[in-house]
């Protein structure tokens, strides 16, 4: 419409002007201005697309490289824990294997979903549902396993004569089964809430946004249940680990306790407390993003999600390998032996 209006003005100008050269000059000048504006708009759009692509490549590289590195380290750590009978028959190493296994699976799933989001791969709702529920399952395993590990350290320091009778391989296996059963029940409830959504009313099962746990909040009940469950796990796990830490601290000051063992157990529980805090923050990831999305722009939300992904998902899943791989005198030489491709120097 503006183009036609401009042409009518140009024709009127030509009819009102006595000199034909002035008319031709004004028409050409107007055409050049219009073409110049269009070219400038295209250049700005292309520049924005280039900056967006460059930013995605940089973020993907900075996030993908440490993630792949720790996936490799976690894989070697898992192999190390299954390589010797001493590790397979010690309760704390059995719990560590369960923690590392869930962390490794979660790290792989999270990286897969991140790559899909960066490449703008939009799956169907069933595929995204399977990925997010597996992500939820492994994400809940970590804090619950950390609680069990802290309680094991508490019994080892505070009740050393009864440690061998309480912390047995059978009881450890029962604790691991309870952790997986509780987490699976949580996922089952989420699936039942998800099935109440009227998918048949959608024009297509193809998603219109990237696959994430937030995208699968398809009803108000899912959001309410997520907040209630997150609050329950956060509170109960925090209280359990804090009580374990206080108990170890009290036992460390007792004259009848081995000071070196109590000091080491206190540091381990403290590191687990930090790790638990980061892991529990990952359960609040969806609530944090939803709260921020009401006030911030979408581009800023995407950047915040990338930063939270590093500090909430990747970092806690790398601490287990660092805590036990570097601090544990039994695991460290075996881990270094396999990391260094079985060189004789590390035998």
XYZ file of C-alpha atoms in Angstrom:
347
model
C 0.000 0.000 0.000
C 2.816 2.416 0.875
C 4.518 1.524 -2.405
C 1.345 2.295 -4.427
C 0.849 5.513 -2.484
C 4.425 6.484 -3.302
C 3.845 5.778 -7.014
C 0.702 7.940 -7.034
C 2.621 10.780 -5.404
C 5.359 10.395 -7.973
C 2.856 10.516 -10.872
C 1.168 13.588 -9.355
C 4.548 15.204 -8.912
C 5.393 14.553 -12.570
C 2.131 16.033 -13.790
C 2.563 19.141 -11.626
C 6.202 19.700 -12.583
C 6.966 21.594 -15.764
C 10.439 20.152 -16.173
C 10.646 16.452 -16.999
C 14.230 16.081 -15.765
C 13.272 17.011 -12.204
C 10.488 14.430 -12.273
C 12.812 11.672 -13.447
C 15.413 12.613 -10.854
C 12.915 12.503 -7.981
C 11.526 9.143 -9.067
C 15.005 7.662 -9.297
C 16.026 9.150 -5.932
C 12.906 7.720 -4.255
C 13.564 4.278 -5.762
C 17.167 4.346 -4.577
C 16.093 5.305 -1.038
C 13.560 2.439 -0.921
C 16.141 -0.058 -2.221
C 18.707 1.234 0.267
C 16.321 0.772 3.206
C 15.523 -2.794 2.133
C 19.228 -3.617 1.770
C 19.993 -2.176 5.206
C 17.167 -4.223 6.772
C 18.447 -7.405 5.133
C 21.986 -6.682 6.329
C 20.797 -6.172 9.921
C 18.770 -9.419 9.819
C 21.720 -11.373 8.386
C 24.041 -9.896 11.015
C 21.652 -10.872 13.817
C 21.397 -14.412 12.448
C 25.197 -14.638 12.240
C 25.635 -13.398 15.822
C 22.975 -15.856 17.031
C 24.650 -18.745 15.199
C 28.089 -17.754 16.511
C 26.743 -17.533 20.052
C 25.178 -20.978 19.801
C 28.417 -22.471 18.471
C 30.475 -20.876 21.271
C 28.052 -21.962 24.006
C 27.818 -25.485 22.589
C 31.604 -25.822 22.450
C 32.200 -24.446 25.947
C 29.505 -26.689 27.417
C 30.046 -29.791 25.287
C 33.798 -30.195 25.828
C 33.786 -30.465 29.666
C 30.644 -32.583 29.494
C 32.308 -35.101 27.152
C 35.467 -35.039 29.288
C 33.600 -35.924 32.465
C 31.523 -38.516 30.656
C 34.818 -40.191 29.791
C 36.135 -39.854 33.371
C 32.881 -41.174 34.834
C 32.999 -44.123 32.438
C 36.555 -44.964 33.530
C 35.498 -44.565 37.157
C 32.597 -46.977 36.691
C 34.926 -49.497 35.068
C 37.409 -49.024 37.929
C 34.762 -49.759 40.551
C 33.915 -53.037 38.824
C 37.508 -54.074 38.142
C 38.442 -55.305 41.640
C 36.635 -57.456 44.177
C 37.534 -55.026 46.975
C 35.393 -52.373 45.331
C 32.545 -54.735 44.469
C 32.318 -56.018 48.064
C 32.594 -52.693 49.933
C 29.321 -50.964 50.715
C 30.486 -47.385 50.257
C 31.911 -48.217 46.832
C 28.667 -49.962 45.855
C 26.796 -46.768 46.751
C 29.370 -44.728 44.839
C 28.844 -46.919 41.767
C 25.090 -46.325 41.952
C 25.657 -42.561 42.275
C 28.122 -42.449 39.374
C 25.860 -44.578 37.169
C 22.866 -42.264 37.624
C 25.050 -39.176 37.195
C 26.570 -40.518 33.977
C 23.187 -41.403 32.475
C 21.796 -37.997 33.466
C 24.837 -36.235 31.990
C 24.424 -38.090 28.686
C 20.666 -37.426 28.501
C 21.085 -33.763 29.394
C 23.757 -33.298 26.746
C 21.563 -35.021 24.152
C 18.616 -32.739 24.966
C 20.906 -29.692 24.934
C 22.210 -30.574 21.462
C 18.633 -31.059 20.254
C 17.712 -27.627 21.617
C 20.740 -25.924 20.036
C 20.093 -27.556 16.651
C 16.371 -26.751 16.927
C 15.371 -30.403 16.601
C 11.715 -30.587 17.614
C 10.630 -34.144 18.528
C 7.123 -35.418 19.089
C 5.495 -35.303 22.510
C 5.943 -39.079 23.159
C 9.678 -38.945 22.362
C 10.175 -35.843 24.507
C 8.140 -37.451 27.291
C 10.414 -40.523 27.363
C 13.564 -38.360 27.426
C 12.312 -36.042 30.161
C 11.036 -38.894 32.354
C 14.364 -40.749 32.106
C 16.047 -37.462 32.930
C 13.771 -37.028 35.938
C 14.419 -40.583 37.140
C 18.213 -40.292 37.114
C 18.042 -36.765 38.498
C 16.163 -37.964 41.591
C 18.566 -40.871 42.191
C 21.560 -38.627 42.948
C 20.291 -36.690 46.016
C 18.713 -39.782 47.555
C 21.909 -41.804 47.089
C 23.921 -38.968 48.632
C 21.663 -39.120 51.698
C 22.341 -42.848 52.054
C 26.099 -42.297 51.645
C 26.109 -39.605 54.330
C 24.221 -41.886 56.700
C 26.774 -44.635 56.015
C 29.602 -42.270 56.999
C 27.637 -41.250 60.109
C 27.299 -44.875 61.240
C 30.973 -45.553 60.470
C 32.141 -42.680 62.712
C 29.519 -42.608 65.460
C 28.927 -46.372 65.805
C 32.131 -48.078 64.643
C 31.552 -51.391 66.503
C 28.112 -51.786 64.877
C 29.099 -50.541 61.432
C 29.863 -54.026 60.082
C 26.491 -55.395 61.239
C 24.383 -52.412 60.091
C 26.080 -51.537 56.805
C 26.105 -54.887 55.016
C 25.976 -55.653 51.315
C 22.417 -56.904 51.704
C 21.257 -53.755 53.502
C 23.064 -51.625 50.939
C 21.289 -53.421 48.113
C 17.950 -52.886 49.878
C 18.708 -49.171 50.261
C 19.551 -48.867 46.551
C 16.339 -50.688 45.589
C 14.316 -48.339 47.813
C 15.970 -45.306 46.208
C 15.177 -46.527 42.687
C 11.636 -47.566 43.667
C 10.892 -44.181 45.241
C 12.256 -42.332 42.196
C 10.350 -44.619 39.809
C 7.126 -43.973 41.740
C 7.674 -40.251 41.301
C 8.131 -40.715 37.540
C 5.027 -42.931 37.340
C 2.909 -40.238 39.012
C 4.246 -37.659 36.561
C 3.370 -39.929 33.618
C -0.196 -40.400 34.930
C -0.589 -36.637 35.270
C 0.789 -36.199 31.772
C -1.696 -38.689 30.302
C -4.600 -36.553 31.536
C -3.698 -33.888 29.005
C -6.080 -33.996 25.947
C -3.491 -34.809 23.269
C -6.268 -35.748 20.833
C -7.319 -32.107 20.652
C -3.904 -31.044 19.349
C -3.585 -30.638 15.562
C -0.345 -32.641 15.678
C 1.864 -34.444 18.176
C 4.844 -32.559 16.774
C 6.186 -30.111 19.363
C 6.361 -26.418 18.520
C 9.157 -25.717 21.024
C 12.377 -27.444 22.114
C 12.145 -30.544 24.299
C 12.616 -29.781 28.001
C 11.081 -30.607 31.349
C 9.299 -27.235 31.277
C 7.683 -28.067 27.932
C 6.139 -31.182 29.502
C 4.243 -29.209 32.167
C 1.017 -29.569 30.206
C -1.396 -28.969 33.056
C -1.664 -27.119 36.365
C -1.557 -30.372 38.368
C 1.882 -31.223 36.971
C 3.237 -27.891 38.152
C 1.649 -28.232 41.607
C 2.952 -31.782 42.047
C 6.448 -30.772 40.906
C 6.632 -27.970 43.492
C 5.299 -30.197 46.283
C 7.665 -33.090 45.516
C 10.670 -30.783 45.098
C 9.985 -29.105 48.426
C 9.601 -32.470 50.189
C 12.852 -33.910 48.788
C 14.758 -30.671 49.376
C 13.656 -30.430 53.007
C 13.990 -34.101 53.999
C 17.358 -34.664 52.258
C 18.757 -31.408 53.634
C 17.738 -32.277 57.193
C 19.168 -35.816 56.920
C 22.561 -34.702 55.590
C 22.812 -31.788 58.042
C 22.067 -34.093 60.973
C 24.709 -36.527 59.706
C 27.260 -33.722 59.496
C 26.444 -32.490 63.010
C 26.705 -36.049 64.356
C 30.107 -36.541 62.743
C 31.275 -33.165 64.101
C 30.233 -34.147 67.640
C 31.896 -37.541 67.280
C 35.105 -35.923 66.017
C 35.433 -34.024 69.315
C 34.934 -37.138 71.381
C 38.038 -38.630 73.000
C 37.063 -42.198 72.124
C 36.879 -41.563 68.376
C 39.680 -41.943 65.864
C 40.524 -38.297 65.092
C 41.934 -38.897 61.618
C 38.994 -41.050 60.536
C 36.453 -38.618 61.976
C 38.158 -35.634 60.317
C 38.170 -37.384 56.948
C 34.522 -38.437 57.329
C 33.570 -34.867 58.288
C 35.189 -33.474 55.137
C 33.491 -36.135 53.005
C 30.059 -35.382 54.481
C 30.661 -31.650 54.011
C 31.516 -32.185 50.341
C 28.405 -34.341 49.999
C 26.381 -31.535 51.573
C 27.625 -29.104 48.917
C 27.014 -31.691 46.209
C 23.538 -32.366 47.570
C 22.716 -28.668 47.538
C 23.696 -28.394 43.870
C 21.808 -31.591 42.995
C 18.674 -30.396 44.765
C 18.894 -27.112 42.883
C 18.573 -29.115 39.682
C 15.168 -30.330 40.894
C 14.176 -26.653 41.189
C 15.471 -25.810 37.698
C 12.032 -25.829 36.085
C 10.471 -23.664 38.792
C 13.302 -21.112 38.523
C 13.002 -20.839 34.727
C 9.200 -20.536 34.859
C 9.458 -17.729 37.426
C 12.046 -15.843 35.355
C 10.135 -16.290 32.082
C 7.330 -14.041 33.322
C 9.613 -11.000 33.564
C 12.573 -11.548 31.213
C 12.901 -11.747 27.420
C 13.195 -15.090 25.676
C 16.794 -14.545 24.482
C 17.921 -13.729 28.022
C 16.060 -16.773 29.342
C 17.938 -19.007 26.871
C 21.279 -17.640 28.092
C 20.299 -18.098 31.740
C 19.228 -21.688 31.001
C 22.658 -22.400 29.484
C 24.442 -21.006 32.549
C 22.188 -22.900 34.963
C 22.714 -26.053 32.909
C 26.470 -25.833 33.561
C 26.307 -25.060 37.281
C 23.243 -27.140 38.204
C 23.437 -30.177 35.909
C 27.055 -30.636 34.811
C 29.022 -29.484 37.877
C 27.308 -31.684 40.542
C 27.657 -34.737 38.280
C 31.407 -34.167 38.015
C 32.065 -33.755 41.735
C 31.700 -37.464 42.559
C 34.620 -38.404 40.317
C 36.721 -35.574 41.715
C 35.853 -36.247 45.371
C 36.551 -39.969 45.268
C 38.968 -40.135 42.339
C 41.413 -37.661 43.911
C 40.799 -38.037 47.664
C 40.304 -41.775 48.068
C 43.700 -43.452 48.416
C 42.296 -46.829 47.369
C 40.622 -45.670 44.153
C 43.151 -43.081 43.005
C 46.027 -45.380 41.916
C 43.664 -47.740 40.092
C 41.836 -44.843 38.424
C 45.113 -43.239 37.301
C 46.265 -46.598 35.976
C 43.236 -46.850 33.668
C 43.183 -43.148 32.775
C 46.806 -43.381 31.668
C 46.067 -46.363 29.387
C 47.620 -48.901 31.758
C 51.109 -47.461 31.655
C 53.575 -49.413 33.843
C 54.418 -46.269 35.814
C 50.953 -46.270 37.387
C 50.800 -49.949 38.200
